[in-house]
Coordinates of N, CA and C in Angstrom, one line a residue:
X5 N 67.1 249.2 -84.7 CA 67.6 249.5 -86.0 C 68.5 248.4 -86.4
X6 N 68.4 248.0 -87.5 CA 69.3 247.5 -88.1 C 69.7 247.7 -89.7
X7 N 71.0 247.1 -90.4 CA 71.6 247.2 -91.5 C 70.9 246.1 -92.6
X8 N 71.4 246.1 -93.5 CA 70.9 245.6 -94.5 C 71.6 245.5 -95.4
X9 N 72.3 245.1 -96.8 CA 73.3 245.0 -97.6 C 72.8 244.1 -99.0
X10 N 72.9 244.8 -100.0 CA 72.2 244.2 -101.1 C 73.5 243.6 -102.2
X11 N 73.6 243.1 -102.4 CA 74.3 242.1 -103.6 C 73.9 242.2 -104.6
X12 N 74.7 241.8 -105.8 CA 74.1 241.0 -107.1 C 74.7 239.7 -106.9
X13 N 73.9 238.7 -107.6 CA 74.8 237.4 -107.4 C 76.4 237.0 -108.1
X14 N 77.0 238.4 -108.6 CA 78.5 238.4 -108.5 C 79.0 238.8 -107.7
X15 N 78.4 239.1 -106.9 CA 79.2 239.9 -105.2 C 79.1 241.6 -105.3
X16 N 78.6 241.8 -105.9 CA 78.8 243.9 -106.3 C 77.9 244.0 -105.3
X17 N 78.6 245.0 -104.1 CA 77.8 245.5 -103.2 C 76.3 247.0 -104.1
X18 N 75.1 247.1 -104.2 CA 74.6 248.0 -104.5 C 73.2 248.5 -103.9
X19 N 73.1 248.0 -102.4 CA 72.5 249.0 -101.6 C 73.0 248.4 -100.2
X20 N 73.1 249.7 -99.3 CA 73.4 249.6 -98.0 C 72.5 250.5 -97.7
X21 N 71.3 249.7 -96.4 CA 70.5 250.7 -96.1 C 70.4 250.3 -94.5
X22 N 70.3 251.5 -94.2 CA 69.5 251.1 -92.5 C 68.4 251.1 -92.2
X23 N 67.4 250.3 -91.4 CA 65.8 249.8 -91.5 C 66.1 250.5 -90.0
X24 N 65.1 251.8 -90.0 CA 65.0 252.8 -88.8 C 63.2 251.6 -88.2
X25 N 63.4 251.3 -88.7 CA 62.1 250.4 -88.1 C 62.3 248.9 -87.3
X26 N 61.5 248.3 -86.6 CA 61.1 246.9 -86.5 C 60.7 245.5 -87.5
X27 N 60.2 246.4 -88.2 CA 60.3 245.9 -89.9 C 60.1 246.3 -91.1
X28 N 61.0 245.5 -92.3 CA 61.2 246.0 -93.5 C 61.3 244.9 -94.0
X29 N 60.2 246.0 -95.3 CA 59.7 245.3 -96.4 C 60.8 245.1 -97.2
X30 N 60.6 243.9 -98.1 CA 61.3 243.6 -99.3 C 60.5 243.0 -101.0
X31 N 60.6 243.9 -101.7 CA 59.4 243.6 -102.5 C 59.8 244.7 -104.0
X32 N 58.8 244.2 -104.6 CA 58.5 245.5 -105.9 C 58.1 246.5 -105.6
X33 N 57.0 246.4 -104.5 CA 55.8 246.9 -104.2 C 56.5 248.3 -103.8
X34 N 55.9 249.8 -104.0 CA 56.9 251.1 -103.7 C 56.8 251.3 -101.9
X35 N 55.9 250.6 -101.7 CA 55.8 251.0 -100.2 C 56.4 250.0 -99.2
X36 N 57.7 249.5 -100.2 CA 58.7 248.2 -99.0 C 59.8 248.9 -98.9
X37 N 60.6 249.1 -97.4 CA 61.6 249.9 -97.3 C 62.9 249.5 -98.4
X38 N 62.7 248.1 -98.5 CA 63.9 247.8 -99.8 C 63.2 247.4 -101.1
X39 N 63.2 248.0 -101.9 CA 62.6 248.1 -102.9 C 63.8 246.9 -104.1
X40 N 63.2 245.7 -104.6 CA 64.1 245.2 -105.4 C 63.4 245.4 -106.8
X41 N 63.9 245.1 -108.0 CA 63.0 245.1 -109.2 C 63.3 243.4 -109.8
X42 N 62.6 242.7 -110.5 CA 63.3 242.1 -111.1 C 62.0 240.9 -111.5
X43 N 61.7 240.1 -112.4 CA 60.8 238.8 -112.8 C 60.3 237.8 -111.6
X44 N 61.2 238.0 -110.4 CA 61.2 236.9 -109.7 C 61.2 237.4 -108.4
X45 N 60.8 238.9 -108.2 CA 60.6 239.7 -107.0 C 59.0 240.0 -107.1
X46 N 58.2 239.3 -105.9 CA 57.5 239.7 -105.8 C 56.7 241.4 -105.3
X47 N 55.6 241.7 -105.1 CA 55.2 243.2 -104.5 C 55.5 243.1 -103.6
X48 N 55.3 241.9 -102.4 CA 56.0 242.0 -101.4 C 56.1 240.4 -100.9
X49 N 57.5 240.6 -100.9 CA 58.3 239.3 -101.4 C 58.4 238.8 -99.9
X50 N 59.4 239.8 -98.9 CA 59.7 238.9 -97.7 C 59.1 240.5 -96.4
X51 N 59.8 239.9 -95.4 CA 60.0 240.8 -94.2 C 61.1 240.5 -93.4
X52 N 62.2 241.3 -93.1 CA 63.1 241.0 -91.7 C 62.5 241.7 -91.0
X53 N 62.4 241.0 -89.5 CA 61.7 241.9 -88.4 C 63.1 241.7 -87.3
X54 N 63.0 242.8 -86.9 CA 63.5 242.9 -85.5 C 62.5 242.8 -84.5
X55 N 63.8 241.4 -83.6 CA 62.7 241.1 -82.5 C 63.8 241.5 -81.3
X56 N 63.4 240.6 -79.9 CA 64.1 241.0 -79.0 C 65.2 239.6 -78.7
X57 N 64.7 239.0 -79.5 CA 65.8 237.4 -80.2 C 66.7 237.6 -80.9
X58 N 66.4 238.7 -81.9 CA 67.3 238.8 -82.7 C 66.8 239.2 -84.1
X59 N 67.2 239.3 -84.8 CA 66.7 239.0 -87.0 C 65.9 238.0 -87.3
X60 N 64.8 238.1 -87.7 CA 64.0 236.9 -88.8 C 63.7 237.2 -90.0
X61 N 63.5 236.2 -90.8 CA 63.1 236.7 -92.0 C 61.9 235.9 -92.3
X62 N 61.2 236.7 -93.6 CA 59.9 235.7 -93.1 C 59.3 236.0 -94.4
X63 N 59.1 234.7 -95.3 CA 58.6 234.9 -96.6 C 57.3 234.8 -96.8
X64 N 56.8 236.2 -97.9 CA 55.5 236.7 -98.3 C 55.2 236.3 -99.5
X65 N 56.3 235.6 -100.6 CA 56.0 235.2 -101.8 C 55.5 233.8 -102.3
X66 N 55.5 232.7 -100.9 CA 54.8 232.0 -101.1 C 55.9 230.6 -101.5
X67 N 57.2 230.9 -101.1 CA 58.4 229.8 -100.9 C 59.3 230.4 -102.3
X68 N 59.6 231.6 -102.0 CA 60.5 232.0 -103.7 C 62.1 232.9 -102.7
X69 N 61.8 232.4 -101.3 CA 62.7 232.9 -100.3 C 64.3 232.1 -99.8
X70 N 65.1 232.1 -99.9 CA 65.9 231.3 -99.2 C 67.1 231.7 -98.5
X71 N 67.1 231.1 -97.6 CA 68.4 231.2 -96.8 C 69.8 230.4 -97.0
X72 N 70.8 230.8 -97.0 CA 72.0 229.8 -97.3 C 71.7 228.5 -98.6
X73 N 70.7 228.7 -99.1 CA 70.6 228.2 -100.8 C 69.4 226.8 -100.1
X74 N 68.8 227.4 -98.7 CA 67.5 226.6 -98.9 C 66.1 227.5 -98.7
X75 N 65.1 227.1 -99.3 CA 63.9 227.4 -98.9 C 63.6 227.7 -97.3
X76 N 62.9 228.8 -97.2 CA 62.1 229.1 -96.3 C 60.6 230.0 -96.0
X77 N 60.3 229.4 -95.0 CA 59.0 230.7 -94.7 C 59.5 231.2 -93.8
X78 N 59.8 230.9 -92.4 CA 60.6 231.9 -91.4 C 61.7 231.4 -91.0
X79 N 62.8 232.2 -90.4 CA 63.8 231.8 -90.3 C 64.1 233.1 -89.3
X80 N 65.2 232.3 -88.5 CA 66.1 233.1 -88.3 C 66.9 232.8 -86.4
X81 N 66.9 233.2 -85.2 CA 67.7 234.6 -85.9 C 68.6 234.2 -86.7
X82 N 68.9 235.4 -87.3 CA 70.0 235.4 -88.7 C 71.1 235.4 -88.1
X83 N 72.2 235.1 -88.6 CA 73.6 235.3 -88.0 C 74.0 236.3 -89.5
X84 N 75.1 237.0 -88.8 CA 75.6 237.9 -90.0 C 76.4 237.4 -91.2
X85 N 76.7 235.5 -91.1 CA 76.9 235.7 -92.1 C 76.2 234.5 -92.9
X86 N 75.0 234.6 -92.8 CA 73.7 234.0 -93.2 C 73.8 235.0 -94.7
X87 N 73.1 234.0 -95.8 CA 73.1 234.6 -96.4 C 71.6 234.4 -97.5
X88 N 70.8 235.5 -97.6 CA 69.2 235.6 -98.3 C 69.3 236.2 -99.3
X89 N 68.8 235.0 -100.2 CA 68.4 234.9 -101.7 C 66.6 235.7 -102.2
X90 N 67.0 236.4 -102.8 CA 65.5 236.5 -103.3 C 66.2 237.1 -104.8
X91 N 65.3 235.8 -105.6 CA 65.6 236.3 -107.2 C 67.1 236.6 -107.5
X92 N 67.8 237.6 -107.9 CA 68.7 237.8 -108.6 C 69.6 238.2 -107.5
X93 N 69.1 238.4 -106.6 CA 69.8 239.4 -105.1 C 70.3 238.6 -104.0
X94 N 71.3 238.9 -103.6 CA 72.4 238.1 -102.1 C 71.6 239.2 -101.2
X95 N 71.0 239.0 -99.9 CA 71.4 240.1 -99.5 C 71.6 239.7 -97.7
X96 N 72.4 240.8 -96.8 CA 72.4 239.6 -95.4 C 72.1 241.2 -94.6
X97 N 71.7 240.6 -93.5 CA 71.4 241.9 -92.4 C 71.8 241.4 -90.8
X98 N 72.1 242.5 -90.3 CA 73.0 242.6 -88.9 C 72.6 243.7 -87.7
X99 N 72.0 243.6 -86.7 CA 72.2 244.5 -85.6 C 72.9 245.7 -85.7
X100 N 72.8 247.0 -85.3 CA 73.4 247.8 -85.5 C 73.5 248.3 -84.0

């Protein structure tokens, strides 16, 4: 299990979720555990997977992903205070 924490890019915390899974979706798409909306969110934009390493994240939109304000396809482990961009959204995730 892990946490998850959604931003706006002025800092307003406006979702905290816990991913009861190994992985979660991030996307438009209704069947991604974090659902974002927005011009620049794809149906399904990324994935964090829990591994036995740690956090990755791993872009599905084709390079519209980034970490700490660069591009990626995979990345990770994440440290908690990494921080992932998609579209209008800060968002960072942590071990629970």
């Amino acid at each position: 299990m892990f946490g998850i924490v959604v931003k706006t890019k002025s800092g307003k915390k406006i979702k905290n979720l816990l991913c009861p899974v190994n992985e979660c979706g991030i996307g438009k798409a209704r069947d991604n555990l974090l659902l974002l909306r927005g011009p620049e969110i794809s149906p399904y934009h990324a994935e964090i997977q829990y591994t036995d390493n740690g956090l990755f994240i791993e872009d599905k939109s084709g390079g519209d992903t980034q970490v700490n304000g660069k591009d990626i396809l995979r990345y990770g482990p994440l440290r908690p205070d990494d921080e992932i961009s998609i579209g209008d959204f800060r968002i960072s995730a942590s071990m629970v």
